[in-house]
Tab-separated table of C-alpha atoms and ligand atoms in Angstrom:
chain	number	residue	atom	x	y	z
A	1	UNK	CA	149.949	-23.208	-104.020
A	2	UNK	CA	152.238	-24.541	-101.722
A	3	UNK	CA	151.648	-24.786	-97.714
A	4	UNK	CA	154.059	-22.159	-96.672
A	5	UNK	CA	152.836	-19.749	-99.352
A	6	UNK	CA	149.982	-20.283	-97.697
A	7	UNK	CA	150.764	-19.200	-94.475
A	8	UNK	CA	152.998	-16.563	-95.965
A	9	UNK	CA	149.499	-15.032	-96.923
A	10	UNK	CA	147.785	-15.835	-93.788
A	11	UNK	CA	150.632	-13.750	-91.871
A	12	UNK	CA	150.633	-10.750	-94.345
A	13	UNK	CA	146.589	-10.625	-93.985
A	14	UNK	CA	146.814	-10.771	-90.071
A	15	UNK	CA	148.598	-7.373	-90.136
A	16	UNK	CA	145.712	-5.898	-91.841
A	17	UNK	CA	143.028	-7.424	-89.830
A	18	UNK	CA	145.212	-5.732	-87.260
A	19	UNK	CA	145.827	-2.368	-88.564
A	20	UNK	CA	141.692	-2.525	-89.716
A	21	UNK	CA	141.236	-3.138	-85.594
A	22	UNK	CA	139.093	-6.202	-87.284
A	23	UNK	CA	138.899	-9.664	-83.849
A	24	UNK	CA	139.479	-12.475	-85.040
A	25	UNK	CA	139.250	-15.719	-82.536
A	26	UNK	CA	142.309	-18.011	-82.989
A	27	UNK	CA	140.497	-20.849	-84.581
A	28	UNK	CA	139.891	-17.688	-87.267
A	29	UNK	CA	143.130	-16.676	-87.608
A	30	UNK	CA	144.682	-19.987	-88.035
A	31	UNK	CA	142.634	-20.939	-90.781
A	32	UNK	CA	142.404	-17.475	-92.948
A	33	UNK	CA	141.406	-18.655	-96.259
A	34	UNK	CA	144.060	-17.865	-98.978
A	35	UNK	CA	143.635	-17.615	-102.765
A	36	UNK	CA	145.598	-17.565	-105.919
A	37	UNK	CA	143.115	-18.055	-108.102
A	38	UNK	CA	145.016	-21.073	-109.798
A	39	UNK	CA	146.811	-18.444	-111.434
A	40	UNK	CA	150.010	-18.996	-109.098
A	41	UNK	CA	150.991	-15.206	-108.822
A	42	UNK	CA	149.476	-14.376	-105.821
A	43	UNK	CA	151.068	-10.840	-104.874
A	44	UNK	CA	149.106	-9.462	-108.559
A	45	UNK	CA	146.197	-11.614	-108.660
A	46	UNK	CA	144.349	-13.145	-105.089
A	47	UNK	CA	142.831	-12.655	-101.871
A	48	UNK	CA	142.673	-13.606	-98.370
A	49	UNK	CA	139.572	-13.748	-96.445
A	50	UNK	CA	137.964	-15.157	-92.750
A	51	UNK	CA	134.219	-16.703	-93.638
A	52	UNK	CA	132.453	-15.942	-90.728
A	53	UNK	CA	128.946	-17.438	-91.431
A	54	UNK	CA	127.706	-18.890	-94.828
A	55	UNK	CA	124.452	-20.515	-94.100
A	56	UNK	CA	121.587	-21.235	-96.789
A	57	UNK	CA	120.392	-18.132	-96.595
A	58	UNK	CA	123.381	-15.514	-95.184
A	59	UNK	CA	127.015	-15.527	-95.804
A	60	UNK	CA	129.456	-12.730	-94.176
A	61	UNK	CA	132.974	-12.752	-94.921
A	62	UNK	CA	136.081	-10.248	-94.156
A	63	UNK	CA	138.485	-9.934	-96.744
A	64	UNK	CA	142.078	-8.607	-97.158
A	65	UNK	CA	143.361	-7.799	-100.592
A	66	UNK	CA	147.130	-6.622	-100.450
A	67	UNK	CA	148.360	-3.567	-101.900
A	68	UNK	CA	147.328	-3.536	-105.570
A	69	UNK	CA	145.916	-7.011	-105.510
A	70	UNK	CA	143.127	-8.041	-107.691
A	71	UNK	CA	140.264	-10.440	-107.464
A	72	UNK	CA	139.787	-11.364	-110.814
A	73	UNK	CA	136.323	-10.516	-112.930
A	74	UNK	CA	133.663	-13.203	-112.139
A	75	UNK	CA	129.638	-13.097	-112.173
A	76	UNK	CA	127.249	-15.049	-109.805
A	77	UNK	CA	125.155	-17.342	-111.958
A	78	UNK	CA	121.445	-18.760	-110.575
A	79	UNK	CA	121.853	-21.551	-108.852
A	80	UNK	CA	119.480	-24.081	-107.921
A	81	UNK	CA	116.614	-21.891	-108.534
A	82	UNK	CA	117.865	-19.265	-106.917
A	83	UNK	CA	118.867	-15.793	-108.734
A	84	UNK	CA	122.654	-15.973	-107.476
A	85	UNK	CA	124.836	-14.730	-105.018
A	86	UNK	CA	124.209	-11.167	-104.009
A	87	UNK	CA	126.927	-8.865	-103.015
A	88	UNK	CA	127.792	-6.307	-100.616
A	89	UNK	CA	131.223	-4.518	-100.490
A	90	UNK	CA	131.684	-2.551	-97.286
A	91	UNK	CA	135.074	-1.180	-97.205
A	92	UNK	CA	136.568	-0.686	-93.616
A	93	UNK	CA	140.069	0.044	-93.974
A	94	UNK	CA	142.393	1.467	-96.967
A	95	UNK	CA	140.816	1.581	-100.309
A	96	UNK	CA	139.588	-0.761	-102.476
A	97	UNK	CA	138.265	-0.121	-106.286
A	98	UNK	CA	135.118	-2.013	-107.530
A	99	UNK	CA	134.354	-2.336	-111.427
A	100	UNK	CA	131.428	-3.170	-112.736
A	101	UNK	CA	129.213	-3.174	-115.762
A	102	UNK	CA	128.166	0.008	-116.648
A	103	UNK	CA	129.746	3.265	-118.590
A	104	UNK	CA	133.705	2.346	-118.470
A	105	UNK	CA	134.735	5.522	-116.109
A	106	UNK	CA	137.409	7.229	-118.826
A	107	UNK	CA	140.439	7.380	-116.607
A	108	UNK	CA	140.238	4.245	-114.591
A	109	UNK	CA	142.392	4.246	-111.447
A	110	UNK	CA	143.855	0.512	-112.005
A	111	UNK	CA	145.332	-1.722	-114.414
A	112	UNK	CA	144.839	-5.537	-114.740
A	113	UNK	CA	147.490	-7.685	-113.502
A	114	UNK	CA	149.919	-7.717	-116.464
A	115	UNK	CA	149.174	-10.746	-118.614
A	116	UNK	CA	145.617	-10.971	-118.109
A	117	UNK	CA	144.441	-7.825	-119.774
A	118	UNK	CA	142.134	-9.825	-122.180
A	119	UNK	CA	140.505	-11.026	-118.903
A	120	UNK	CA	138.843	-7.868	-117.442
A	121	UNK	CA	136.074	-6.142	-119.605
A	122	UNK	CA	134.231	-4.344	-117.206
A	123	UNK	CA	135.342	-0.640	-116.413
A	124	UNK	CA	132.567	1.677	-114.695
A	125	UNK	CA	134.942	2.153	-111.527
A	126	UNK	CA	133.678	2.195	-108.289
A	127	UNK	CA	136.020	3.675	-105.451
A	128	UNK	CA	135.260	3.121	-101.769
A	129	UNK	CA	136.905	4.269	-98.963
A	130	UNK	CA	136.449	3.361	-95.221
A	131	UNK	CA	132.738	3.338	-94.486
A	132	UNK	CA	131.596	3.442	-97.918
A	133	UNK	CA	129.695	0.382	-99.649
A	134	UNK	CA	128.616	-1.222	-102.815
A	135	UNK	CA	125.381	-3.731	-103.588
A	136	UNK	CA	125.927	-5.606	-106.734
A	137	UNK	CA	122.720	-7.628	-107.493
A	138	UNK	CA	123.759	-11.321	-108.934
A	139	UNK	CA	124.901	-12.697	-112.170
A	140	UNK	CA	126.436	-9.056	-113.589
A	141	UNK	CA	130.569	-9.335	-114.111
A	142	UNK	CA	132.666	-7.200	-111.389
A	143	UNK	CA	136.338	-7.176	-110.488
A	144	UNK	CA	138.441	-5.129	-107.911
A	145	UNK	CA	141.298	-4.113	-107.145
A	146	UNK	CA	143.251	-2.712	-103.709
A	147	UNK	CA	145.098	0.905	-103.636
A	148	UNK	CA	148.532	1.216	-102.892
A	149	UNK	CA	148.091	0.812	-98.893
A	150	UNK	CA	145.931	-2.726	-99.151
A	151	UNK	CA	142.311	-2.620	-97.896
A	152	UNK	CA	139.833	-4.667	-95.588
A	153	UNK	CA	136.310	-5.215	-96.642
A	154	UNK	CA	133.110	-6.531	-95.222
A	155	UNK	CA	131.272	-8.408	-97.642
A	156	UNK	CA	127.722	-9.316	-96.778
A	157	UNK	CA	125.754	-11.235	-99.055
A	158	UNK	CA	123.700	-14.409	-99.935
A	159	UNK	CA	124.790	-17.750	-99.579
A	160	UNK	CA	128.066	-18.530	-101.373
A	161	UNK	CA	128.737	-21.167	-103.197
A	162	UNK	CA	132.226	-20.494	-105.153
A	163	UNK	CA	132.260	-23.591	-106.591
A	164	UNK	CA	129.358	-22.329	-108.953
A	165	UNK	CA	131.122	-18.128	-110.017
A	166	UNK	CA	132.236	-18.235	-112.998
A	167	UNK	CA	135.569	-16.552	-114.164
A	168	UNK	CA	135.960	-14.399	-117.248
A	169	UNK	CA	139.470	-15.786	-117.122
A	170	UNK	CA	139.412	-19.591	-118.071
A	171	UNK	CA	142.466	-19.779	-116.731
A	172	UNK	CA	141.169	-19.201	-112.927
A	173	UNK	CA	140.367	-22.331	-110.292
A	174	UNK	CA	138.676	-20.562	-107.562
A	175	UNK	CA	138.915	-23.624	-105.214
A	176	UNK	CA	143.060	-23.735	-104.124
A	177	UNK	CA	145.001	-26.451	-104.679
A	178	UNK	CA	147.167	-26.892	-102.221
A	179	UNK	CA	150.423	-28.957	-101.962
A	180	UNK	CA	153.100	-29.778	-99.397
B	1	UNK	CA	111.002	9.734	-77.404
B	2	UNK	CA	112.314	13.293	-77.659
B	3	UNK	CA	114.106	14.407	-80.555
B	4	UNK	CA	117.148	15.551	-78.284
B	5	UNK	CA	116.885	12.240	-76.321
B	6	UNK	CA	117.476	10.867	-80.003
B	7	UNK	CA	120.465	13.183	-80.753
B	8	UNK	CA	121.779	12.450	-76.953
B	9	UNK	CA	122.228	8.567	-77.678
B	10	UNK	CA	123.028	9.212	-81.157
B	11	UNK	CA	126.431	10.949	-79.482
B	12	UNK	CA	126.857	7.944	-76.994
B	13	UNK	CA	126.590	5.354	-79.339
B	14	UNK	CA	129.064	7.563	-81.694
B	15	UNK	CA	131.519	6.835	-78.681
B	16	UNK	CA	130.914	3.311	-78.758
B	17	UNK	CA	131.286	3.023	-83.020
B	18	UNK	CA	134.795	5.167	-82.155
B	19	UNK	CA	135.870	3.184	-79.772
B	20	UNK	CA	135.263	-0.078	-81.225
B	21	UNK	CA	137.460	1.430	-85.002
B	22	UNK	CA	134.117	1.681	-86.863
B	23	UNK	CA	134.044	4.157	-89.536
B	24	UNK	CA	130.520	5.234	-90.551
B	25	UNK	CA	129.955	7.545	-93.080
B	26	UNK	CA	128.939	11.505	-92.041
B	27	UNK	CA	125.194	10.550	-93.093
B	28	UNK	CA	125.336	7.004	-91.161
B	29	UNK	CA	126.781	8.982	-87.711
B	30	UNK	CA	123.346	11.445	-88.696
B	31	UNK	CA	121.278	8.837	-88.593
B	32	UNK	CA	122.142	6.771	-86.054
B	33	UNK	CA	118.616	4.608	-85.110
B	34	UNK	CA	118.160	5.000	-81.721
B	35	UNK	CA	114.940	2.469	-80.609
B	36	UNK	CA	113.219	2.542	-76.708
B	37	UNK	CA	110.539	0.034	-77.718
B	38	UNK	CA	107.857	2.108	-76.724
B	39	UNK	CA	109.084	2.065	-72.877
B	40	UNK	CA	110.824	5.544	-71.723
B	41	UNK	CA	113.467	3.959	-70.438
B	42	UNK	CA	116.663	3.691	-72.879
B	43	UNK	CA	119.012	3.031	-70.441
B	44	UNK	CA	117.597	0.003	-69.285
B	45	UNK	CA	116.013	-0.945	-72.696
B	46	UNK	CA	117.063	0.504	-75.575
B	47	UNK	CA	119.277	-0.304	-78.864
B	48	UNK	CA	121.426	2.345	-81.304
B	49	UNK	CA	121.782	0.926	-84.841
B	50	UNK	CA	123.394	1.943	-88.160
B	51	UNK	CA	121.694	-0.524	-91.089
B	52	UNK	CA	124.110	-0.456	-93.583
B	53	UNK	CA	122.421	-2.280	-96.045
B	54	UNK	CA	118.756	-4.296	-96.017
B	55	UNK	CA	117.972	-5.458	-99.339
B	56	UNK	CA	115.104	-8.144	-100.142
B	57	UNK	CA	117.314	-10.720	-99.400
B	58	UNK	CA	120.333	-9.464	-97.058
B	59	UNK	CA	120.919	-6.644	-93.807
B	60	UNK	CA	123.594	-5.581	-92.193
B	61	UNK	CA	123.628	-3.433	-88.920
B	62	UNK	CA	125.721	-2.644	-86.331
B	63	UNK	CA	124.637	-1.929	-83.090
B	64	UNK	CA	125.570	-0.343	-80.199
B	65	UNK	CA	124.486	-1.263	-76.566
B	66	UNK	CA	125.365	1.330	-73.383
B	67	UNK	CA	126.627	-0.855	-70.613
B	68	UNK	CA	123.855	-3.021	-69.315
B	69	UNK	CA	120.713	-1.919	-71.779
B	70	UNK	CA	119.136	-4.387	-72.975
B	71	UNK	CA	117.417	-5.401	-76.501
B	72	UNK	CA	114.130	-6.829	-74.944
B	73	UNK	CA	112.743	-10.394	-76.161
B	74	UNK	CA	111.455	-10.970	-79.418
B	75	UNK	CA	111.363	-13.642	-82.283
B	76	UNK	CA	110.811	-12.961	-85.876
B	77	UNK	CA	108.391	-15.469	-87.716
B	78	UNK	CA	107.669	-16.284	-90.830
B	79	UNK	CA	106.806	-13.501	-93.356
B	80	UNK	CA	104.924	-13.679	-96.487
B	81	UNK	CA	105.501	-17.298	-97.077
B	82	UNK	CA	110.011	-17.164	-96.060
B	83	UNK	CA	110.436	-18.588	-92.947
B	84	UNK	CA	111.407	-15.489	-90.696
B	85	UNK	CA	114.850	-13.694	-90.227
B	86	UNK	CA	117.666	-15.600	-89.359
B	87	UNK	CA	120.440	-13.137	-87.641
B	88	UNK	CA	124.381	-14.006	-87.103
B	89	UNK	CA	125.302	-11.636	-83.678
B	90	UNK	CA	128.897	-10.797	-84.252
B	91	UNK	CA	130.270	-9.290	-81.029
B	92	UNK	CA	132.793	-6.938	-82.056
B	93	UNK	CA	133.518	-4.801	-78.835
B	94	UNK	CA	132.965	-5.102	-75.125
B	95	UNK	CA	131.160	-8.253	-74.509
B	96	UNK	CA	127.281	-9.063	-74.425
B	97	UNK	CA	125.155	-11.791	-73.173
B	98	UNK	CA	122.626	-13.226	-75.743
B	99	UNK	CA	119.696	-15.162	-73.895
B	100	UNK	CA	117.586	-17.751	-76.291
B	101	UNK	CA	115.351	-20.728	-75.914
B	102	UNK	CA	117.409	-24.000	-74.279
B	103	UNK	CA	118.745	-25.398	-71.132
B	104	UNK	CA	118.265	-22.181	-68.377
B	105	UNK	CA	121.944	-21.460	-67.421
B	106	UNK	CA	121.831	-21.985	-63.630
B	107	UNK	CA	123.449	-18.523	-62.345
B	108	UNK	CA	122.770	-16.117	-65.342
B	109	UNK	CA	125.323	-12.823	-65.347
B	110	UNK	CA	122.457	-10.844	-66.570
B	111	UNK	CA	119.231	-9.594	-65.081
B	112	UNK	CA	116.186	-8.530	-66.774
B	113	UNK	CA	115.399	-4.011	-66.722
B	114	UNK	CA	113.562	-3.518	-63.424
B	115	UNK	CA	109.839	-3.761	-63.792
B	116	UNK	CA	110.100	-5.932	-66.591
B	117	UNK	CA	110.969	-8.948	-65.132
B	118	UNK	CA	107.632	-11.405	-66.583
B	119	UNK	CA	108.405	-10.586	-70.237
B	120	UNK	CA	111.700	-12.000	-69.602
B	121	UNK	CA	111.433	-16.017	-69.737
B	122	UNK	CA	114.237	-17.695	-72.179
B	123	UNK	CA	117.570	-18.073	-69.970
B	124	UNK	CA	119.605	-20.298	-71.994
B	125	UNK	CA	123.061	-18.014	-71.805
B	126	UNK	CA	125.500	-17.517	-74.627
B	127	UNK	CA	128.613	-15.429	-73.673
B	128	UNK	CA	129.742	-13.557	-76.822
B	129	UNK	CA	133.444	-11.569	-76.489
B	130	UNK	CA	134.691	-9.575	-79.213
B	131	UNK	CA	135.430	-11.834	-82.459
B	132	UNK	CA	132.899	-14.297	-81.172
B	133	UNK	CA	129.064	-14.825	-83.161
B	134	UNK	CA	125.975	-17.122	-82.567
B	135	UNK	CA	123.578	-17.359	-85.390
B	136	UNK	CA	120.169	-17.747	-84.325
B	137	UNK	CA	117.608	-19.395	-86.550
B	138	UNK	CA	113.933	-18.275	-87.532
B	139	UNK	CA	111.381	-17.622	-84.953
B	140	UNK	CA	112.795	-18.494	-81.481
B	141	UNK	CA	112.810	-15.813	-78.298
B	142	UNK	CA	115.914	-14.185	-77.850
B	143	UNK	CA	117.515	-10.980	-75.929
B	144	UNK	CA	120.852	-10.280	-75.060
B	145	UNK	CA	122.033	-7.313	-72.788
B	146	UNK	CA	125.952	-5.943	-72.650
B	147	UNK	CA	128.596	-6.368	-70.129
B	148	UNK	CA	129.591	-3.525	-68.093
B	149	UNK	CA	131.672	-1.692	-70.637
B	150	UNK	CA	128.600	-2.048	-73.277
B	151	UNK	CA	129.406	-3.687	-76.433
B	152	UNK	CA	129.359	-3.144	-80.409
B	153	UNK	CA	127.659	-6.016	-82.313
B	154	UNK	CA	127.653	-6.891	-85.957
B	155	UNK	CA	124.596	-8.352	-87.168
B	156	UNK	CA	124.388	-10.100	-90.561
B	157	UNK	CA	120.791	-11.417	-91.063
B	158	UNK	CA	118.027	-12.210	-94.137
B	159	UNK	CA	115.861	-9.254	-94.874
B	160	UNK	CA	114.989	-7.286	-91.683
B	161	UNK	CA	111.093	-5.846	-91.128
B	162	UNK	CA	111.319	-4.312	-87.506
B	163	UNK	CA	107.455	-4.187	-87.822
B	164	UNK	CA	107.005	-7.661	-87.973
B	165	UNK	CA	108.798	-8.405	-84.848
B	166	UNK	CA	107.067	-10.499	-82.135
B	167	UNK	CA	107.929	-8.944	-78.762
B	168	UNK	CA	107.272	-10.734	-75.250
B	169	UNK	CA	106.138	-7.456	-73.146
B	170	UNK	CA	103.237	-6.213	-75.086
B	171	UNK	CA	103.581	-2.791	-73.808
B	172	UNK	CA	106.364	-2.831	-76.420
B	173	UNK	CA	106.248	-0.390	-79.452
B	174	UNK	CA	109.189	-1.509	-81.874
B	175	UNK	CA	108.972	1.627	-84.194
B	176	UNK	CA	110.084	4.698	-82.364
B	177	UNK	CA	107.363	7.725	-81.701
B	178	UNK	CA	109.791	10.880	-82.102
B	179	UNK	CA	108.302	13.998	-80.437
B	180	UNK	CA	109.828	17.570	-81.738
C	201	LIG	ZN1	131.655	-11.554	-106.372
C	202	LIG	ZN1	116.276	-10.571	-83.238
């Protein structure tokens, strides 16, 4: 990715902080974390997101996904003795759909990012809406997507480590490289 | 506490959530948790509190605080062999003063609820305006109080047991008596 996509990103995920009413401190804002999955088409397939605590024990982020954007299927493995990451979706602004293991809902409301079909397998479909949340208990495959507006979501959750998810999509490097 | 003293600062905290762009689901804004540690006297000392989500190993709340009440001082040790909660405040509207173990600030901005003034004795001052957090680790005294306006706080923690809490003032009752 290069620098000024980068802050490209960070500017489009500002306005939804924004809209979401969401304070940020400038230190925050100017370093909104910005992802593209390796996959280098980040309007389809990415995310933007402030981290504002990740400790051993308790991680809380706030994330942005632009209209229709996707963050790709992964699972949280055990790690170092531990079961994995544990997840909590909170949605607080627009709508966001979660997918998850489960009975594949029969009309699903989103399609993968063309290309990488082959990538997402799970389909029992998950909608939330401001003030509605999700727990997904570690090491089971999810994905989700944004509706057509964009949404902002609280996640609350265990430690993260994303060095250690693992992507359906071999593809993916979750850690951005970024040039100048 | 009486059950309409309940639904009274369930409404004033609704303000707060409103004011501060938190949406909260029709059964959240029903059951706000409205706590007067055993004391009478929510104004002064008193909390409202929506727990979104307190699983073995995560919670998430926000909370609410009126314009000067004040969450009295506690710690939270160790638990069946984990080393006590660890909480992340997240101020997210209005402003609040968090008080914990350390260097006594010299000219505090807050003062302790009348009559309570000996169960009152960590003064190290931490100024938290919206968008700014303080995580405090296992087991140390803490209190914090909100500005004039009151304030709406985030609070990301390990697993929460209210009935383990260690308060200062042992007239304190942290699980609320409701009367009909
Ligand atoms: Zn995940
Ligand atoms: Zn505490």
């Amino acid at each position: 990715m290069k620098k000024e996509t980068v802050e490209q990103y960070r500017a489009k995920a500002l306005e939804y902080y924004e809209k979401a009413h969401i304070v940020l401190t400038d230190e925050e804002k100017a370093n909104i974390e910005v992802a593209d999955f390796g996959l280098n088409d980040i309007e389809k397939t990415g995310l933007q997101l402030v981290v504002y605590v990740n400790t051993d024990r308790v991680c809380a982020k706030e994330m942005v996904l632009l209209p229709h954007q996707t963050c790709p299927q992964h699972r949280h493995p055990p790690v170092n003795g531990t079961p994995g990451k544990e997840e909590t979706f909170r949605c607080r602004w627009g709508k966001v759909y979660l997918y998850v293991e489960g009975e594949p809902t029969p009309h699903p409301a989103c399609k993968p990012p063309e290309g990488s079909e082959a990538y997402y397998t799970v389909w029992h479909e998950i909608q939330l809406n401001p003030g509605e949340q999700y727990t997904l208990y570690p090491n089971t495959w999810h994905w989700f997507q944004a509706g057509e507006e964009g949404a902002v979501i609280s996640e609350f959750s265990t430690h993260s480590t994303d060095e250690n998810d693992i992507f359906y999509d071999p593809r993916i490097k979750r850690i951005p490289e970024i040039e100048d």
